[in-house]
mmCIF file of C-alpha atoms in Angstrom:
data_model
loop_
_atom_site.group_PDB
_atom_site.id
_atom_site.type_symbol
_atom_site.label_atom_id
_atom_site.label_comp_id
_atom_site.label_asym_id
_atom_site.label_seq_id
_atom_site.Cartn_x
_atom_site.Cartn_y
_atom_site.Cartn_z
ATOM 1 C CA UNK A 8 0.000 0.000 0.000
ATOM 2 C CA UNK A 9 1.556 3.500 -1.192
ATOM 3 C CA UNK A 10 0.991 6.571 0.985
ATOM 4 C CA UNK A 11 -0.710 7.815 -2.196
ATOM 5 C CA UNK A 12 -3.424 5.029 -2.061
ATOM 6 C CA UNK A 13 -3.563 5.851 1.685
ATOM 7 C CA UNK A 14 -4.403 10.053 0.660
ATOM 8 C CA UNK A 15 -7.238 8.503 -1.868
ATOM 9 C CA UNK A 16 -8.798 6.108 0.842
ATOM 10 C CA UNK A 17 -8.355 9.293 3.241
ATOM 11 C CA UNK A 18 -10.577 11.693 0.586
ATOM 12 C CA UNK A 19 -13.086 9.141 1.044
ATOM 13 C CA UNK A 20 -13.095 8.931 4.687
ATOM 14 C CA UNK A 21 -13.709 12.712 4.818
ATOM 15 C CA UNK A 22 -16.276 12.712 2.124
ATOM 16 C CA UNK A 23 -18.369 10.803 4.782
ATOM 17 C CA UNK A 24 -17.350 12.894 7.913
ATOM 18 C CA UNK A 25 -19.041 15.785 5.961
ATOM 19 C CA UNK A 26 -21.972 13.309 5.901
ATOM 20 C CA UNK A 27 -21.854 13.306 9.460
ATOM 21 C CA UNK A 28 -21.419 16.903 9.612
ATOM 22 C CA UNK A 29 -24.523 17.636 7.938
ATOM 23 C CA UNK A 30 -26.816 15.379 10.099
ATOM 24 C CA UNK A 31 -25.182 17.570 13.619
ATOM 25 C CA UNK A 32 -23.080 14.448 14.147
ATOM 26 C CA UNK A 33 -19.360 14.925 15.232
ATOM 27 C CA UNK A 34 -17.765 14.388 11.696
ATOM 28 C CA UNK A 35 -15.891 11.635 11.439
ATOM 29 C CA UNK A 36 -15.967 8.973 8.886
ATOM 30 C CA UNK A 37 -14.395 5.649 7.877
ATOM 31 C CA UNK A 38 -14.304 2.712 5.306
ATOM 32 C CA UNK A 39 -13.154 -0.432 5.461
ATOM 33 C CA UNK A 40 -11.119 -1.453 2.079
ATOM 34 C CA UNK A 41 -9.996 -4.808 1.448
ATOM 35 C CA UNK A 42 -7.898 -5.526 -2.288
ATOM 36 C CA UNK A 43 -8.991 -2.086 -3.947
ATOM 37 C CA UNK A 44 -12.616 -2.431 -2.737
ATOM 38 C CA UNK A 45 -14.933 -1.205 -0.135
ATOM 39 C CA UNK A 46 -16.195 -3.619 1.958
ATOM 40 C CA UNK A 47 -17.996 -0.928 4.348
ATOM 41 C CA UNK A 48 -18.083 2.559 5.118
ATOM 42 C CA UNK A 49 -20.047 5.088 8.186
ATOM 43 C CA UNK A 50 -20.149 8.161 9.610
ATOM 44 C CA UNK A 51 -20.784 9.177 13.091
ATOM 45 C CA UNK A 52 -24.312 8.521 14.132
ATOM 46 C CA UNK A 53 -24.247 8.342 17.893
ATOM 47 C CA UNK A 54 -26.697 11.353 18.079
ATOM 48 C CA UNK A 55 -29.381 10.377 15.180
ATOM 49 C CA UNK A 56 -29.311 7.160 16.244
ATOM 50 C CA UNK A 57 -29.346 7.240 20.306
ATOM 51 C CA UNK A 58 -27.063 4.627 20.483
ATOM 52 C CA UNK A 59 -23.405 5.350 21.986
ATOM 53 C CA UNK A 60 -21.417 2.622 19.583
ATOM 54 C CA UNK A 61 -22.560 4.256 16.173
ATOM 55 C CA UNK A 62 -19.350 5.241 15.622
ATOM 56 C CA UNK A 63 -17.725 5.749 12.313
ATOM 57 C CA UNK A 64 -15.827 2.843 12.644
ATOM 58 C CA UNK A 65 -17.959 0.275 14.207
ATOM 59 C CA UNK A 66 -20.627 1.240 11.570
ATOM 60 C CA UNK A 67 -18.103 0.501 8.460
ATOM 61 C CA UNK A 68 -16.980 -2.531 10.122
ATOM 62 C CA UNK A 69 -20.638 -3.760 10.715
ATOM 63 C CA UNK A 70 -21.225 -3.229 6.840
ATOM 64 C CA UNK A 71 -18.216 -5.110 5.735
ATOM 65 C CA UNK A 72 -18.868 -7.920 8.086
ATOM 66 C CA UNK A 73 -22.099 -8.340 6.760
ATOM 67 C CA UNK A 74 -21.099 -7.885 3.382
ATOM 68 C CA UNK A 75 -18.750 -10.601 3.479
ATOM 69 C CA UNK A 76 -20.665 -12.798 6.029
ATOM 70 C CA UNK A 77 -17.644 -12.974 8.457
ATOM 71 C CA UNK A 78 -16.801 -10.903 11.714
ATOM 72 C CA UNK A 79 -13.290 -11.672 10.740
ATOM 73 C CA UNK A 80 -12.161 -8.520 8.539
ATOM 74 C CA UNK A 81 -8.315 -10.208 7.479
ATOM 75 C CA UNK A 82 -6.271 -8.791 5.221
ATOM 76 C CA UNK A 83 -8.389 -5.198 4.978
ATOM 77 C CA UNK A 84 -7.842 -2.218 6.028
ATOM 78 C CA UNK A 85 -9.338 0.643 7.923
ATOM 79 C CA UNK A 86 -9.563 4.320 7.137
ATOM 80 C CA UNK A 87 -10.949 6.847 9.912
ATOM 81 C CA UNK A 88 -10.534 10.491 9.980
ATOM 82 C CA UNK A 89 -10.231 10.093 13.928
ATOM 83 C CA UNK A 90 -7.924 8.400 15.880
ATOM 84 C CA UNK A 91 -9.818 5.335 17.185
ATOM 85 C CA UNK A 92 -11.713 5.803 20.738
ATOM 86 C CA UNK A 93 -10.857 2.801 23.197
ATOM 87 C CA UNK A 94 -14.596 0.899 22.523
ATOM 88 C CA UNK A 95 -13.263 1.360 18.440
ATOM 89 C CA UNK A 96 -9.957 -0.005 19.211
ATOM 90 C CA UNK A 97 -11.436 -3.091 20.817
ATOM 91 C CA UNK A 98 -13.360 -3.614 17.679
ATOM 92 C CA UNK A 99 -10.587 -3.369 15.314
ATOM 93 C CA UNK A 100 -8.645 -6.220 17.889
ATOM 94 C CA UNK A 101 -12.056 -8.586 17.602
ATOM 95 C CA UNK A 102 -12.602 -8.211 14.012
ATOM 96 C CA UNK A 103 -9.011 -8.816 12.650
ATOM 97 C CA UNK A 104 -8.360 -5.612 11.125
ATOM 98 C CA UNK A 105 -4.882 -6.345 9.357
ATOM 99 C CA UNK A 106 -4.704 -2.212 9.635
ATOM 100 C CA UNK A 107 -6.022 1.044 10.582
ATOM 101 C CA UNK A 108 -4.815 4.457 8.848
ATOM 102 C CA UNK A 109 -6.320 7.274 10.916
ATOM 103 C CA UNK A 110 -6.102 11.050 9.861
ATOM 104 C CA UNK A 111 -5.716 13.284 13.243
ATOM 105 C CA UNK A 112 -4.992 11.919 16.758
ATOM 106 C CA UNK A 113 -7.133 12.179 19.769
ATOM 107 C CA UNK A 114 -5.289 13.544 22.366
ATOM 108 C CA UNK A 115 -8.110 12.827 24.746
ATOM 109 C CA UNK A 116 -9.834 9.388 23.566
ATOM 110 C CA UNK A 117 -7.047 8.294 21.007
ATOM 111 C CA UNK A 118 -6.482 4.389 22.089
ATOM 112 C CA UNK A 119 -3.952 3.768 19.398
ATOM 113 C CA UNK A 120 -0.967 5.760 20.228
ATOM 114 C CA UNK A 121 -2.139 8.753 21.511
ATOM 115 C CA UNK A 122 -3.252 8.048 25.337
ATOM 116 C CA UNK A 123 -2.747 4.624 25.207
ATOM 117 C CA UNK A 124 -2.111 2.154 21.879
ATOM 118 C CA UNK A 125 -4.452 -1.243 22.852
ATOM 119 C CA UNK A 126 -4.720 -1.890 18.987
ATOM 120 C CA UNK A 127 -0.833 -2.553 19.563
ATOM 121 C CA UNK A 128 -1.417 -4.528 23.390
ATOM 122 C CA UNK A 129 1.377 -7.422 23.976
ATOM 123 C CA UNK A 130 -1.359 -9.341 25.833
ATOM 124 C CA UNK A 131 -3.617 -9.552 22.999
ATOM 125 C CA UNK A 132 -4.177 -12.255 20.498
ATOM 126 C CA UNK A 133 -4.087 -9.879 17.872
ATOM 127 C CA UNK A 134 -2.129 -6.708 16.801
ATOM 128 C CA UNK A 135 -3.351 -3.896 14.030
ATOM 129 C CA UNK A 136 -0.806 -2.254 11.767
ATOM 130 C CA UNK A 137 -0.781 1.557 12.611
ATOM 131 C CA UNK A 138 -0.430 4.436 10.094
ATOM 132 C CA UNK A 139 -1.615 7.910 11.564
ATOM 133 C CA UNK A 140 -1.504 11.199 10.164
ATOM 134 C CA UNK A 141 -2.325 10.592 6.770
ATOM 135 C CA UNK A 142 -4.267 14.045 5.612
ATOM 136 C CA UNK A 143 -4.203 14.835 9.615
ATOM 137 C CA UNK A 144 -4.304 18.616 8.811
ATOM 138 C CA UNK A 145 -7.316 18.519 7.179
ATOM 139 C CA UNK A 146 -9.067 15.792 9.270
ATOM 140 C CA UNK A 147 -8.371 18.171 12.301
ATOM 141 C CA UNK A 148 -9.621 21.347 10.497
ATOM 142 C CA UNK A 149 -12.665 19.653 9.882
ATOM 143 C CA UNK A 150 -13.383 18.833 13.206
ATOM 144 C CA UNK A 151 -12.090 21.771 14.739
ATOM 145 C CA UNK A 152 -14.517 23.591 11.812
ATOM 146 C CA UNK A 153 -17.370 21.726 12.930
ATOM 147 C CA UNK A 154 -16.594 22.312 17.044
ATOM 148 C CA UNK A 155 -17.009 26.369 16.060
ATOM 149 C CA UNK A 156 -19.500 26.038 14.298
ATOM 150 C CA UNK A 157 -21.625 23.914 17.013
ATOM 151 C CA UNK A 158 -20.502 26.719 19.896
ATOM 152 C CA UNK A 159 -21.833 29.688 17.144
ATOM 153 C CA UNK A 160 -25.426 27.661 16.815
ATOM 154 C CA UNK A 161 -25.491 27.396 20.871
ATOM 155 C CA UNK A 162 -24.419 31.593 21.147
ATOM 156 C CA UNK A 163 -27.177 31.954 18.846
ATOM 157 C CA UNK A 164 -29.448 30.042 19.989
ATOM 158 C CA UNK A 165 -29.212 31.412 23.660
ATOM 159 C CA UNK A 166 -29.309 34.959 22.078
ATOM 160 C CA UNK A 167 -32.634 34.028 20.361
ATOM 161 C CA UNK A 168 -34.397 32.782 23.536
ATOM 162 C CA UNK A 169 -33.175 35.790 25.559
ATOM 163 C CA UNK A 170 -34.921 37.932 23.109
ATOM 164 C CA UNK A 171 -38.064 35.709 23.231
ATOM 165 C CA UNK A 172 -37.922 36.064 27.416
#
């Protein structure tokens, strides 16, 4: 795998975090590729979907499981715009993820590399091949973007109330 196929995968990874974006969801997306294909692919839906594991990840990984009618995702990778939270992490351990290429770390949930690397655990029976940064800039802008743009609708929103009071 080049670092340019990496970038491509990465384009689509954000193309979905806009999804995300546009349903008030924290915009993150990912895809599960496997040989040149897509096997799966989500967006953050945690908030749509009141349920705390639609994530990104565990939604693209659901997909390609069922896709390919095996939990067991060998040989494929996955792309996230987000550094994978701990409960994501997990998931990429249980379903055999060969590896993950992320696009901006987590410095506060990040559970491969950035507070703690379990994809990468000793004690497990399985370790994931780790590539971050790929298109990080822009993965970060996005969020960051999105984070502003939440706080403006809140400012506004309390401003439109106190004129209603």
């Amino acid at each position: 795998m080049t670092h340019e196929n990496d970038e491509y995968w990465m384009e689509q990874a954000l193309d979905l975090a806009r999804l995300a974006w546009k349903e008030g969801e924290i915009p993150v997306g990912a895809l599960v590729v496997q040989e040149g294909n897509i096997l799966g692919q989500g967006w953050n839906r945690p908030i749509s979907s009141h349920d705390p594991s639609a994530h990104a990840e565990m939604l693209a990984i659901r997909e390609a499981g069922a896709r390919i009618g095996n939990y067991r995702l060998i040989d494929a990778t996955l792309y996230v715009t987000l550094e994978p939270c701990p409960m994501c992490a997990g998931l990429l351990v249980h379903s055999r993820i060969r590896r993950l290429v992320f696009g901006a770390s987590d410095p506060k949930t990040g559970a491969c590399g950035s507070i703690m690397n379990l994809v990468r655990h000793p004690g497990l029976n399985h370790q994931v091949e780790v590539g971050g940064g790929v298109l990080a800039e822009r993965c970060g802008a996005l969020l960051s973007d999105f984070f502003k743009w939440r706080r403006a609708e809140k400012r506004a929103a309390k401003q439109r109330s106190a004129k209603l009071d």
